[in-house]
Amino acid sequence: MKAMIFAAGLGTRLRPLTDDRPKALVEIEGRTLLEIALARVRDLGIREVVINAHHFADKLVEYLAAHDNFGLRIDVSREEVLLDTGGGLKKAAHFFLADARATKGDEPILVHNVDVLSTIDLTRMAEEHAANRALATLAVQDRKTSRYLLFDENMRLCGRRIGDDSTAEIVRRSDRVIPLAFSGIHIVSPRLLTKLTEEGVFSIIASYLRLAQAEETIAGFRADGYYWRDLGRPNDLKQAAKDMKEQRPARA
């Protein structure tokens, strides 16, 4: 397995901490968000990683060099314009597809937001992804959010809903839909990269919905029992630091 870490965002919700650094270099208990994410990747046995960068990209590159890439092979995908999650993944596709073509393999790719802390069992998630022969598998939870993804009884993506009261966007008919919150962690097949027909700036969720409508397997992995925290605001960092001291995240 290989990995991509999304780290290109401006980190506006984390200001003033991101006024002079990328959000990936914001710290919790003396460790940067990027170091924490790379530790998760390394614990899975992954050794090849792509990180996208935009805001203070040079500082991110310098930081990696100063730490000898944490013992990993790391490529940085620079974005002159923020491409969002779909555009960012598509721009980095050549890092993954060259090896996939050479080996004629379907080695999955872990995609992980840098500003997410969790204990989600990524090994089990990868096993389910393989068993389902999914194009993509999304870690989802039953929690409050402003944007829900909708799944059928077989945990196949069938739509989305913004908030609790808005009309759902259904792309695949289902007698029953389960609204769940996306965690910012997914595992994708290299086959997905060849199916991203959108151009420029676009969300990967929009691509997932289009592909689900075309009867591709976009699966959900229930991650309800695991610790998870978005690190988008200073208060989230403080709570995460407290959680880490109390050893709530078993591994981070």
JSON list of C-alpha atoms in Angstrom, two decimals:
[
{"chain": "A", "resi": 1, "resn": "MET", "atom": "CA", "xyz": [0.00, 0.00, 0.00]},
{"chain": "A", "resi": 2, "resn": "LYS", "atom": "CA", "xyz": [1.03, 3.60, -0.65]},
{"chain": "A", "resi": 3, "resn": "ALA", "atom": "CA", "xyz": [-0.38, 6.80, 0.79]},
{"chain": "A", "resi": 4, "resn": "MET", "atom": "CA", "xyz": [-1.33, 10.37, 0.02]},
{"chain": "A", "resi": 5, "resn": "ILE", "atom": "CA", "xyz": [-1.65, 12.98, 2.73]},
{"chain": "A", "resi": 6, "resn": "PHE", "atom": "CA", "xyz": [-3.79, 16.02, 1.96]},
{"chain": "A", "resi": 7, "resn": "ALA", "atom": "CA", "xyz": [-1.89, 18.99, 3.43]},
{"chain": "A", "resi": 8, "resn": "ALA", "atom": "CA", "xyz": [-2.34, 21.78, 0.89]},
{"chain": "A", "resi": 9, "resn": "GLY", "atom": "CA", "xyz": [-5.16, 23.73, 2.57]},
{"chain": "A", "resi": 10, "resn": "LEU", "atom": "CA", "xyz": [-4.76, 27.26, 3.88]},
{"chain": "A", "resi": 11, "resn": "GLY", "atom": "CA", "xyz": [-5.72, 26.29, 7.43]},
{"chain": "A", "resi": 12, "resn": "THR", "atom": "CA", "xyz": [-7.81, 29.43, 7.83]},
{"chain": "A", "resi": 13, "resn": "ARG", "atom": "CA", "xyz": [-9.72, 28.00, 10.79]},
{"chain": "A", "resi": 14, "resn": "LEU", "atom": "CA", "xyz": [-6.40, 27.55, 12.62]},
{"chain": "A", "resi": 15, "resn": "ARG", "atom": "CA", "xyz": [-5.32, 31.17, 12.36]},
{"chain": "A", "resi": 16, "resn": "PRO", "atom": "CA", "xyz": [-3.22, 32.77, 13.79]},
{"chain": "A", "resi": 17, "resn": "LEU", "atom": "CA", "xyz": [-1.25, 29.49, 14.02]},
{"chain": "A", "resi": 18, "resn": "THR", "atom": "CA", "xyz": [-1.14, 29.23, 10.23]},
{"chain": "A", "resi": 19, "resn": "ASP", "atom": "CA", "xyz": [-0.15, 32.84, 9.58]},
{"chain": "A", "resi": 20, "resn": "ASP", "atom": "CA", "xyz": [3.49, 31.78, 9.19]},
{"chain": "A", "resi": 21, "resn": "ARG", "atom": "CA", "xyz": [3.34, 28.04, 8.49]},
{"chain": "A", "resi": 22, "resn": "PRO", "atom": "CA", "xyz": [1.28, 25.40, 6.70]},
{"chain": "A", "resi": 23, "resn": "LYS", "atom": "CA", "xyz": [-1.32, 23.66, 8.84]},
{"chain": "A", "resi": 24, "resn": "ALA", "atom": "CA", "xyz": [0.69, 20.46, 8.50]},
{"chain": "A", "resi": 25, "resn": "LEU", "atom": "CA", "xyz": [3.38, 22.04, 10.71]},
{"chain": "A", "resi": 26, "resn": "VAL", "atom": "CA", "xyz": [1.04, 23.12, 13.50]},
{"chain": "A", "resi": 27, "resn": "GLU", "atom": "CA", "xyz": [1.94, 21.18, 16.65]},
{"chain": "A", "resi": 28, "resn": "ILE", "atom": "CA", "xyz": [0.22, 19.09, 19.30]},
{"chain": "A", "resi": 29, "resn": "GLU", "atom": "CA", "xyz": [2.36, 18.31, 22.34]},
{"chain": "A", "resi": 30, "resn": "GLY", "atom": "CA", "xyz": [5.54, 19.09, 20.42]},
{"chain": "A", "resi": 31, "resn": "ARG", "atom": "CA", "xyz": [4.66, 16.97, 17.37]},
{"chain": "A", "resi": 32, "resn": "THR", "atom": "CA", "xyz": [3.47, 18.40, 14.07]},
{"chain": "A", "resi": 33, "resn": "LEU", "atom": "CA", "xyz": [0.25, 17.22, 12.49]},
{"chain": "A", "resi": 34, "resn": "LEU", "atom": "CA", "xyz": [2.35, 15.94, 9.60]},
{"chain": "A", "resi": 35, "resn": "GLU", "atom": "CA", "xyz": [4.62, 13.90, 11.87]},
{"chain": "A", "resi": 36, "resn": "ILE", "atom": "CA", "xyz": [1.58, 12.34, 13.54]},
{"chain": "A", "resi": 37, "resn": "ALA", "atom": "CA", "xyz": [0.00, 11.45, 10.17]},
{"chain": "A", "resi": 38, "resn": "LEU", "atom": "CA", "xyz": [3.27, 10.00, 8.86]},
{"chain": "A", "resi": 39, "resn": "ALA", "atom": "CA", "xyz": [3.61, 7.88, 12.00]},
{"chain": "A", "resi": 40, "resn": "ARG", "atom": "CA", "xyz": [0.20, 6.36, 11.26]},
{"chain": "A", "resi": 41, "resn": "VAL", "atom": "CA", "xyz": [1.28, 5.65, 7.70]},
{"chain": "A", "resi": 42, "resn": "ARG", "atom": "CA", "xyz": [4.59, 4.13, 8.80]},
{"chain": "A", "resi": 43, "resn": "ASP", "atom": "CA", "xyz": [2.85, 1.90, 11.35]},
{"chain": "A", "resi": 44, "resn": "LEU", "atom": "CA", "xyz": [0.93, 0.32, 8.48]},
{"chain": "A", "resi": 45, "resn": "GLY", "atom": "CA", "xyz": [4.17, -0.63, 6.78]},
{"chain": "A", "resi": 46, "resn": "ILE", "atom": "CA", "xyz": [3.76, 2.03, 4.10]},
{"chain": "A", "resi": 47, "resn": "ARG", "atom": "CA", "xyz": [7.04, 3.47, 2.86]},
{"chain": "A", "resi": 48, "resn": "GLU", "atom": "CA", "xyz": [5.99, 5.58, -0.15]},
{"chain": "A", "resi": 49, "resn": "VAL", "atom": "CA", "xyz": [3.96, 8.74, 0.42]},
{"chain": "A", "resi": 50, "resn": "VAL", "atom": "CA", "xyz": [2.80, 11.72, -1.61]},
{"chain": "A", "resi": 51, "resn": "ILE", "atom": "CA", "xyz": [1.99, 14.96, 0.21]},
{"chain": "A", "resi": 52, "resn": "ASN", "atom": "CA", "xyz": [0.27, 17.82, -1.58]},
{"chain": "A", "resi": 53, "resn": "ALA", "atom": "CA", "xyz": [1.40, 21.33, -0.65]},
{"chain": "A", "resi": 54, "resn": "HIS", "atom": "CA", "xyz": [0.40, 24.91, -1.38]},
{"chain": "A", "resi": 55, "resn": "HIS", "atom": "CA", "xyz": [0.34, 27.25, 1.63]},
{"chain": "A", "resi": 56, "resn": "PHE", "atom": "CA", "xyz": [4.00, 27.79, 2.72]},
{"chain": "A", "resi": 57, "resn": "ALA", "atom": "CA", "xyz": [4.98, 24.79, 0.60]},
{"chain": "A", "resi": 58, "resn": "ASP", "atom": "CA", "xyz": [8.71, 25.60, 0.88]},
{"chain": "A", "resi": 59, "resn": "LYS", "atom": "CA", "xyz": [8.54, 25.35, 4.67]},
{"chain": "A", "resi": 60, "resn": "LEU", "atom": "CA", "xyz": [6.93, 21.92, 4.41]},
{"chain": "A", "resi": 61, "resn": "VAL", "atom": "CA", "xyz": [9.66, 20.73, 2.04]},
{"chain": "A", "resi": 62, "resn": "GLU", "atom": "CA", "xyz": [12.39, 22.14, 4.30]},
{"chain": "A", "resi": 63, "resn": "TYR", "atom": "CA", "xyz": [10.83, 20.46, 7.34]},
{"chain": "A", "resi": 64, "resn": "LEU", "atom": "CA", "xyz": [10.78, 17.08, 5.62]},
{"chain": "A", "resi": 65, "resn": "ALA", "atom": "CA", "xyz": [14.40, 17.46, 4.53]},
{"chain": "A", "resi": 66, "resn": "ALA", "atom": "CA", "xyz": [15.45, 18.42, 8.06]},
{"chain": "A", "resi": 67, "resn": "HIS", "atom": "CA", "xyz": [13.87, 15.20, 9.35]},
{"chain": "A", "resi": 68, "resn": "ASP", "atom": "CA", "xyz": [15.19, 12.99, 6.54]},
{"chain": "A", "resi": 69, "resn": "ASN", "atom": "CA", "xyz": [11.61, 12.38, 5.40]},
{"chain": "A", "resi": 70, "resn": "PHE", "atom": "CA", "xyz": [11.03, 10.42, 8.62]},
{"chain": "A", "resi": 71, "resn": "GLY", "atom": "CA", "xyz": [12.64, 7.43, 6.95]},
{"chain": "A", "resi": 72, "resn": "LEU", "atom": "CA", "xyz": [10.09, 7.33, 4.13]},
{"chain": "A", "resi": 73, "resn": "ARG", "atom": "CA", "xyz": [10.20, 7.94, 0.41]},
{"chain": "A", "resi": 74, "resn": "ILE", "atom": "CA", "xyz": [8.17, 11.13, 0.09]},
{"chain": "A", "resi": 75, "resn": "ASP", "atom": "CA", "xyz": [7.19, 13.08, -3.00]},
{"chain": "A", "resi": 76, "resn": "VAL", "atom": "CA", "xyz": [5.66, 16.54, -2.66]},
{"chain": "A", "resi": 77, "resn": "SER", "atom": "CA", "xyz": [2.94, 17.49, -5.14]},
{"chain": "A", "resi": 78, "resn": "ARG", "atom": "CA", "xyz": [2.97, 21.29, -5.30]},
{"chain": "A", "resi": 79, "resn": "GLU", "atom": "CA", "xyz": [-0.27, 23.03, -6.18]},
{"chain": "A", "resi": 80, "resn": "GLU", "atom": "CA", "xyz": [0.06, 26.55, -7.56]},
{"chain": "A", "resi": 81, "resn": "VAL", "atom": "CA", "xyz": [-3.69, 26.86, -7.17]},
{"chain": "A", "resi": 82, "resn": "LEU", "atom": "CA", "xyz": [-5.57, 24.90, -4.52]},
{"chain": "A", "resi": 83, "resn": "LEU", "atom": "CA", "xyz": [-7.15, 21.98, -6.38]},
{"chain": "A", "resi": 84, "resn": "ASP", "atom": "CA", "xyz": [-9.45, 20.63, -3.62]},
{"chain": "A", "resi": 85, "resn": "THR", "atom": "CA", "xyz": [-9.41, 16.94, -2.76]},
{"chain": "A", "resi": 86, "resn": "GLY", "atom": "CA", "xyz": [-10.34, 15.55, -6.17]},
{"chain": "A", "resi": 87, "resn": "GLY", "atom": "CA", "xyz": [-8.09, 17.85, -8.14]},
{"chain": "A", "resi": 88, "resn": "GLY", "atom": "CA", "xyz": [-5.23, 17.26, -5.71]},
{"chain": "A", "resi": 89, "resn": "LEU", "atom": "CA", "xyz": [-5.50, 13.49, -6.00]},
{"chain": "A", "resi": 90, "resn": "LYS", "atom": "CA", "xyz": [-5.74, 13.66, -9.78]},
{"chain": "A", "resi": 91, "resn": "LYS", "atom": "CA", "xyz": [-2.63, 15.86, -10.01]},
{"chain": "A", "resi": 92, "resn": "ALA", "atom": "CA", "xyz": [-0.70, 13.31, -7.96]},
{"chain": "A", "resi": 93, "resn": "ALA", "atom": "CA", "xyz": [-2.03, 10.33, -9.92]},
{"chain": "A", "resi": 94, "resn": "HIS", "atom": "CA", "xyz": [1.18, 9.80, -11.89]},
{"chain": "A", "resi": 95, "resn": "PHE", "atom": "CA", "xyz": [3.05, 9.02, -8.66]},
{"chain": "A", "resi": 96, "resn": "PHE", "atom": "CA", "xyz": [0.83, 5.97, -8.21]},
{"chain": "A", "resi": 97, "resn": "LEU", "atom": "CA", "xyz": [-0.08, 4.93, -11.74]},
{"chain": "A", "resi": 98, "resn": "ALA", "atom": "CA", "xyz": [3.47, 4.47, -13.05]},
{"chain": "A", "resi": 99, "resn": "ASP", "atom": "CA", "xyz": [4.16, 1.67, -10.57]},
{"chain": "A", "resi": 100, "resn": "ALA", "atom": "CA", "xyz": [0.68, 0.19, -10.99]},
{"chain": "A", "resi": 101, "resn": "ARG", "atom": "CA", "xyz": [1.22, -0.10, -14.76]},
{"chain": "A", "resi": 102, "resn": "ALA", "atom": "CA", "xyz": [4.69, -1.58, -14.28]},
{"chain": "A", "resi": 103, "resn": "THR", "atom": "CA", "xyz": [3.48, -4.28, -11.90]},
{"chain": "A", "resi": 104, "resn": "LYS", "atom": "CA", "xyz": [0.02, -4.67, -13.45]},
{"chain": "A", "resi": 105, "resn": "GLY", "atom": "CA", "xyz": [-1.19, -4.52, -9.88]},
{"chain": "A", "resi": 106, "resn": "ASP", "atom": "CA", "xyz": [-4.02, -2.92, -7.99]},
{"chain": "A", "resi": 107, "resn": "GLU", "atom": "CA", "xyz": [-2.12, -1.87, -4.87]},
{"chain": "A", "resi": 108, "resn": "PRO", "atom": "CA", "xyz": [-4.47, 0.35, -2.82]},
{"chain": "A", "resi": 109, "resn": "ILE", "atom": "CA", "xyz": [-3.73, 3.91, -1.77]},
{"chain": "A", "resi": 110, "resn": "LEU", "atom": "CA", "xyz": [-4.46, 5.29, 1.68]},
{"chain": "A", "resi": 111, "resn": "VAL", "atom": "CA", "xyz": [-5.68, 8.89, 1.45]},
{"chain": "A", "resi": 112, "resn": "HIS", "atom": "CA", "xyz": [-5.55, 10.76, 4.77]},
{"chain": "A", "resi": 113, "resn": "ASN", "atom": "CA", "xyz": [-6.25, 14.37, 5.75]},
{"chain": "A", "resi": 114, "resn": "VAL", "atom": "CA", "xyz": [-3.34, 15.81, 7.70]},
{"chain": "A", "resi": 115, "resn": "ASP", "atom": "CA", "xyz": [-5.70, 17.51, 10.15]},
{"chain": "A", "resi": 116, "resn": "VAL", "atom": "CA", "xyz": [-7.39, 14.33, 11.38]},
{"chain": "A", "resi": 117, "resn": "LEU", "atom": "CA", "xyz": [-6.42, 12.31, 14.44]},
{"chain": "A", "resi": 118, "resn": "SER", "atom": "CA", "xyz": [-7.90, 8.85, 14.88]},
{"chain": "A", "resi": 119, "resn": "THR", "atom": "CA", "xyz": [-7.42, 5.26, 16.00]},
{"chain": "A", "resi": 120, "resn": "ILE", "atom": "CA", "xyz": [-9.43, 3.85, 13.08]},
{"chain": "A", "resi": 121, "resn": "ASP", "atom": "CA", "xyz": [-8.19, 0.35, 12.26]},
{"chain": "A", "resi": 122, "resn": "LEU", "atom": "CA", "xyz": [-6.71, 1.03, 8.84]},
{"chain": "A", "resi": 123, "resn": "THR", "atom": "CA", "xyz": [-5.57, -2.57, 8.38]},
{"chain": "A", "resi": 124, "resn": "ARG", "atom": "CA", "xyz": [-9.12, -3.85, 8.82]},
{"chain": "A", "resi": 125, "resn": "MET", "atom": "CA", "xyz": [-10.37, -1.09, 6.56]},
{"chain": "A", "resi": 126, "resn": "ALA", "atom": "CA", "xyz": [-7.92, -2.16, 3.84]},
{"chain": "A", "resi": 127, "resn": "GLU", "atom": "CA", "xyz": [-9.06, -5.77, 4.22]},
{"chain": "A", "resi": 128, "resn": "GLU", "atom": "CA", "xyz": [-12.70, -4.77, 3.71]},
{"chain": "A", "resi": 129, "resn": "HIS", "atom": "CA", "xyz": [-11.72, -2.64, 0.73]},
{"chain": "A", "resi": 130, "resn": "ALA", "atom": "CA", "xyz": [-10.04, -5.66, -0.88]},
{"chain": "A", "resi": 131, "resn": "ALA", "atom": "CA", "xyz": [-12.87, -8.04, -0.01]},
{"chain": "A", "resi": 132, "resn": "ASN", "atom": "CA", "xyz": [-15.43, -5.70, -1.60]},
{"chain": "A", "resi": 133, "resn": "ARG", "atom": "CA", "xyz": [-13.22, -5.09, -4.65]},
{"chain": "A", "resi": 134, "resn": "ALA", "atom": "CA", "xyz": [-14.21, -1.48, -4.12]},
{"chain": "A", "resi": 135, "resn": "LEU", "atom": "CA", "xyz": [-13.12, 1.47, -6.20]},
{"chain": "A", "resi": 136, "resn": "ALA", "atom": "CA", "xyz": [-12.97, 3.47, -2.96]},
{"chain": "A", "resi": 137, "resn": "THR", "atom": "CA", "xyz": [-13.72, 2.80, 0.70]},
{"chain": "A", "resi": 138, "resn": "LEU", "atom": "CA", "xyz": [-14.56, 5.70, 3.00]},
{"chain": "A", "resi": 139, "resn": "ALA", "atom": "CA", "xyz": [-14.24, 5.63, 6.79]},
{"chain": "A", "resi": 140, "resn": "VAL", "atom": "CA", "xyz": [-17.55, 6.95, 8.12]},
{"chain": "A", "resi": 141, "resn": "GLN", "atom": "CA", "xyz": [-19.16, 7.40, 11.53]},
{"chain": "A", "resi": 142, "resn": "ASP", "atom": "CA", "xyz": [-22.58, 7.92, 13.03]},
{"chain": "A", "resi": 143, "resn": "ARG", "atom": "CA", "xyz": [-22.06, 11.43, 14.41]},
{"chain": "A", "resi": 144, "resn": "LYS", "atom": "CA", "xyz": [-23.37, 14.95, 13.94]},
{"chain": "A", "resi": 145, "resn": "THR", "atom": "CA", "xyz": [-22.08, 16.79, 10.89]},
{"chain": "A", "resi": 146, "resn": "SER", "atom": "CA", "xyz": [-23.13, 19.51, 8.48]},
{"chain": "A", "resi": 147, "resn": "ARG", "atom": "CA", "xyz": [-22.62, 17.21, 5.49]},
{"chain": "A", "resi": 148, "resn": "TYR", "atom": "CA", "xyz": [-23.85, 13.64, 5.44]},
{"chain": "A", "resi": 149, "resn": "LEU", "atom": "CA", "xyz": [-23.02, 10.87, 3.01]},
{"chain": "A", "resi": 150, "resn": "LEU", "atom": "CA", "xyz": [-25.88, 8.45, 2.44]},
{"chain": "A", "resi": 151, "resn": "PHE", "atom": "CA", "xyz": [-25.36, 4.69, 2.23]},
{"chain": "A", "resi": 152, "resn": "ASP", "atom": "CA", "xyz": [-27.68, 1.78, 1.53]},
{"chain": "A", "resi": 153, "resn": "GLU", "atom": "CA", "xyz": [-28.03, -1.31, 3.73]},
{"chain": "A", "resi": 154, "resn": "ASN", "atom": "CA", "xyz": [-24.96, -2.84, 2.06]},
{"chain": "A", "resi": 155, "resn": "MET", "atom": "CA", "xyz": [-22.85, 0.24, 2.86]},
{"chain": "A", "resi": 156, "resn": "ARG", "atom": "CA", "xyz": [-22.70, 1.38, -0.75]},
{"chain": "A", "resi": 157, "resn": "LEU", "atom": "CA", "xyz": [-22.76, 5.12, -1.38]},
{"chain": "A", "resi": 158, "resn": "CYS", "atom": "CA", "xyz": [-26.09, 6.29, -2.75]},
{"chain": "A", "resi": 159, "resn": "GLY", "atom": "CA", "xyz": [-26.25, 10.04, -2.06]},
{"chain": "A", "resi": 160, "resn": "ARG", "atom": "CA", "xyz": [-25.56, 12.97, 0.22]},
{"chain": "A", "resi": 161, "resn": "ARG", "atom": "CA", "xyz": [-27.38, 15.53, 2.31]},
{"chain": "A", "resi": 162, "resn": "ILE", "atom": "CA", "xyz": [-26.33, 18.93, 3.59]},
{"chain": "A", "resi": 163, "resn": "GLY", "atom": "CA", "xyz": [-27.53, 19.37, 7.18]},
{"chain": "A", "resi": 164, "resn": "ASP", "atom": "CA", "xyz": [-30.53, 17.71, 8.78]},
{"chain": "A", "resi": 165, "resn": "ASP", "atom": "CA", "xyz": [-33.38, 19.38, 6.94]},
{"chain": "A", "resi": 166, "resn": "SER", "atom": "CA", "xyz": [-32.23, 19.79, 3.35]},
{"chain": "A", "resi": 167, "resn": "THR", "atom": "CA", "xyz": [-33.40, 17.61, 0.48]},
{"chain": "A", "resi": 168, "resn": "ALA", "atom": "CA", "xyz": [-31.14, 14.64, -0.13]},
{"chain": "A", "resi": 169, "resn": "GLU", "atom": "CA", "xyz": [-29.25, 14.22, -3.40]},
{"chain": "A", "resi": 170, "resn": "ILE", "atom": "CA", "xyz": [-29.82, 10.58, -4.36]},
{"chain": "A", "resi": 171, "resn": "VAL", "atom": "CA", "xyz": [-27.62, 9.04, -7.06]},
{"chain": "A", "resi": 172, "resn": "ARG", "atom": "CA", "xyz": [-28.58, 5.41, -6.51]},
{"chain": "A", "resi": 173, "resn": "ARG", "atom": "CA", "xyz": [-32.04, 4.30, -5.50]},
{"chain": "A", "resi": 174, "resn": "SER", "atom": "CA", "xyz": [-32.34, 2.62, -2.09]},
{"chain": "A", "resi": 175, "resn": "ASP", "atom": "CA", "xyz": [-35.35, 1.78, 0.06]},
{"chain": "A", "resi": 176, "resn": "ARG", "atom": "CA", "xyz": [-33.41, 2.87, 3.13]},
{"chain": "A", "resi": 177, "resn": "VAL", "atom": "CA", "xyz": [-30.53, 5.30, 3.43]},
{"chain": "A", "resi": 178, "resn": "ILE", "atom": "CA", "xyz": [-28.11, 5.62, 6.35]},
{"chain": "A", "resi": 179, "resn": "PRO", "atom": "CA", "xyz": [-26.69, 9.13, 6.92]},
{"chain": "A", "resi": 180, "resn": "LEU", "atom": "CA", "xyz": [-23.07, 9.02, 8.09]},
{"chain": "A", "resi": 181, "resn": "ALA", "atom": "CA", "xyz": [-20.23, 11.49, 8.54]},
{"chain": "A", "resi": 182, "resn": "PHE", "atom": "CA", "xyz": [-17.06, 11.14, 6.47]},
{"chain": "A", "resi": 183, "resn": "SER", "atom": "CA", "xyz": [-13.85, 11.01, 8.51]},
{"chain": "A", "resi": 184, "resn": "GLY", "atom": "CA", "xyz": [-11.35, 12.35, 5.94]},
{"chain": "A", "resi": 185, "resn": "ILE", "atom": "CA", "xyz": [-9.76, 8.92, 5.57]},
{"chain": "A", "resi": 186, "resn": "HIS", "atom": "CA", "xyz": [-10.26, 6.72, 2.50]},
{"chain": "A", "resi": 187, "resn": "ILE", "atom": "CA", "xyz": [-8.63, 3.84, 0.69]},
{"chain": "A", "resi": 188, "resn": "VAL", "atom": "CA", "xyz": [-8.79, 3.91, -3.09]},
{"chain": "A", "resi": 189, "resn": "SER", "atom": "CA", "xyz": [-7.85, 1.62, -5.91]},
{"chain": "A", "resi": 190, "resn": "PRO", "atom": "CA", "xyz": [-5.48, 2.93, -8.60]},
{"chain": "A", "resi": 191, "resn": "ARG", "atom": "CA", "xyz": [-8.38, 2.20, -10.96]},
{"chain": "A", "resi": 192, "resn": "LEU", "atom": "CA", "xyz": [-10.15, 5.22, -9.45]},
{"chain": "A", "resi": 193, "resn": "LEU", "atom": "CA", "xyz": [-7.41, 7.54, -10.70]},
{"chain": "A", "resi": 194, "resn": "THR", "atom": "CA", "xyz": [-8.15, 6.66, -14.32]},
{"chain": "A", "resi": 195, "resn": "LYS", "atom": "CA", "xyz": [-11.85, 7.41, -13.80]},
{"chain": "A", "resi": 196, "resn": "LEU", "atom": "CA", "xyz": [-11.45, 10.98, -12.51]},
{"chain": "A", "resi": 197, "resn": "THR", "atom": "CA", "xyz": [-12.80, 12.73, -15.58]},
{"chain": "A", "resi": 198, "resn": "GLU", "atom": "CA", "xyz": [-13.36, 16.03, -13.78]},
{"chain": "A", "resi": 199, "resn": "GLU", "atom": "CA", "xyz": [-10.84, 18.79, -14.49]},
{"chain": "A", "resi": 200, "resn": "GLY", "atom": "CA", "xyz": [-9.23, 21.55, -12.45]},
{"chain": "A", "resi": 201, "resn": "VAL", "atom": "CA", "xyz": [-10.57, 22.22, -8.97]},
{"chain": "A", "resi": 202, "resn": "PHE", "atom": "CA", "xyz": [-13.06, 19.61, -7.74]},
{"chain": "A", "resi": 203, "resn": "SER", "atom": "CA", "xyz": [-14.05, 17.63, -4.67]},
{"chain": "A", "resi": 204, "resn": "ILE", "atom": "CA", "xyz": [-13.39, 13.90, -4.59]},
{"chain": "A", "resi": 205, "resn": "ILE", "atom": "CA", "xyz": [-16.86, 13.48, -3.07]},
{"chain": "A", "resi": 206, "resn": "ALA", "atom": "CA", "xyz": [-18.42, 14.78, -6.29]},
{"chain": "A", "resi": 207, "resn": "SER", "atom": "CA", "xyz": [-16.46, 12.11, -8.19]},
{"chain": "A", "resi": 208, "resn": "TYR", "atom": "CA", "xyz": [-17.55, 9.42, -5.75]},
{"chain": "A", "resi": 209, "resn": "LEU", "atom": "CA", "xyz": [-21.20, 10.36, -6.24]},
{"chain": "A", "resi": 210, "resn": "ARG", "atom": "CA", "xyz": [-20.85, 10.31, -10.03]},
{"chain": "A", "resi": 211, "resn": "LEU", "atom": "CA", "xyz": [-19.15, 6.92, -9.93]},
{"chain": "A", "resi": 212, "resn": "ALA", "atom": "CA", "xyz": [-21.70, 5.51, -7.49]},
{"chain": "A", "resi": 213, "resn": "GLN", "atom": "CA", "xyz": [-24.43, 6.58, -9.91]},
{"chain": "A", "resi": 214, "resn": "ALA", "atom": "CA", "xyz": [-22.57, 4.62, -12.60]},
{"chain": "A", "resi": 215, "resn": "GLU", "atom": "CA", "xyz": [-22.80, 1.51, -10.36]},
{"chain": "A", "resi": 216, "resn": "GLU", "atom": "CA", "xyz": [-19.15, 1.55, -9.28]},
{"chain": "A", "resi": 217, "resn": "THR", "atom": "CA", "xyz": [-18.54, 0.26, -5.75]},
{"chain": "A", "resi": 218, "resn": "ILE", "atom": "CA", "xyz": [-17.95, 3.22, -3.46]},
{"chain": "A", "resi": 219, "resn": "ALA", "atom": "CA", "xyz": [-18.13, 1.58, -0.04]},
{"chain": "A", "resi": 220, "resn": "GLY", "atom": "CA", "xyz": [-18.39, 2.82, 3.52]},
{"chain": "A", "resi": 221, "resn": "PHE", "atom": "CA", "xyz": [-16.36, 1.43, 6.42]},
{"chain": "A", "resi": 222, "resn": "ARG", "atom": "CA", "xyz": [-18.15, 1.86, 9.75]},
{"chain": "A", "resi": 223, "resn": "ALA", "atom": "CA", "xyz": [-15.68, 3.42, 12.18]},
{"chain": "A", "resi": 224, "resn": "ASP", "atom": "CA", "xyz": [-18.09, 4.25, 15.01]},
{"chain": "A", "resi": 225, "resn": "GLY", "atom": "CA", "xyz": [-16.11, 2.57, 17.77]},
{"chain": "A", "resi": 226, "resn": "TYR", "atom": "CA", "xyz": [-12.84, 4.39, 17.17]},
{"chain": "A", "resi": 227, "resn": "TYR", "atom": "CA", "xyz": [-11.47, 7.67, 18.44]},
{"chain": "A", "resi": 228, "resn": "TRP", "atom": "CA", "xyz": [-11.62, 10.45, 15.84]},
{"chain": "A", "resi": 229, "resn": "ARG", "atom": "CA", "xyz": [-11.09, 14.19, 15.97]},
{"chain": "A", "resi": 230, "resn": "ASP", "atom": "CA", "xyz": [-10.94, 16.91, 13.35]},
{"chain": "A", "resi": 231, "resn": "LEU", "atom": "CA", "xyz": [-8.06, 19.29, 14.10]},
{"chain": "A", "resi": 232, "resn": "GLY", "atom": "CA", "xyz": [-9.40, 22.27, 12.21]},
{"chain": "A", "resi": 233, "resn": "ARG", "atom": "CA", "xyz": [-9.58, 24.80, 15.06]},
{"chain": "A", "resi": 234, "resn": "PRO", "atom": "CA", "xyz": [-7.30, 25.82, 17.96]},
{"chain": "A", "resi": 235, "resn": "ASN", "atom": "CA", "xyz": [-9.77, 24.41, 20.49]},
{"chain": "A", "resi": 236, "resn": "ASP", "atom": "CA", "xyz": [-9.63, 21.06, 18.67]},
{"chain": "A", "resi": 237, "resn": "LEU", "atom": "CA", "xyz": [-5.86, 21.03, 19.11]},
{"chain": "A", "resi": 238, "resn": "LYS", "atom": "CA", "xyz": [-6.22, 21.70, 22.83]},
{"chain": "A", "resi": 239, "resn": "GLN", "atom": "CA", "xyz": [-8.72, 18.88, 23.22]},
{"chain": "A", "resi": 240, "resn": "ALA", "atom": "CA", "xyz": [-6.55, 16.52, 21.18]},
{"chain": "A", "resi": 241, "resn": "ALA", "atom": "CA", "xyz": [-3.55, 17.35, 23.37]},
{"chain": "A", "resi": 242, "resn": "LYS", "atom": "CA", "xyz": [-5.63, 16.54, 26.45]},
{"chain": "A", "resi": 243, "resn": "ASP", "atom": "CA", "xyz": [-6.83, 13.30, 24.86]},
{"chain": "A", "resi": 244, "resn": "MET", "atom": "CA", "xyz": [-3.28, 12.27, 24.02]},
{"chain": "A", "resi": 245, "resn": "LYS", "atom": "CA", "xyz": [-2.16, 12.89, 27.60]},
{"chain": "A", "resi": 246, "resn": "GLU", "atom": "CA", "xyz": [-5.02, 10.71, 28.78]},
{"chain": "A", "resi": 247, "resn": "GLN", "atom": "CA", "xyz": [-4.01, 8.14, 26.13]},
{"chain": "A", "resi": 248, "resn": "ARG", "atom": "CA", "xyz": [-7.43, 8.18, 24.52]},
{"chain": "A", "resi": 249, "resn": "PRO", "atom": "CA", "xyz": [-5.94, 7.73, 21.05]},
{"chain": "A", "resi": 250, "resn": "ALA", "atom": "CA", "xyz": [-4.24, 4.35, 21.52]},
{"chain": "A", "resi": 251, "resn": "ARG", "atom": "CA", "xyz": [-1.97, 5.10, 18.57]},
{"chain": "A", "resi": 252, "resn": "ALA", "atom": "CA", "xyz": [-1.42, 8.44, 16.91]}
]
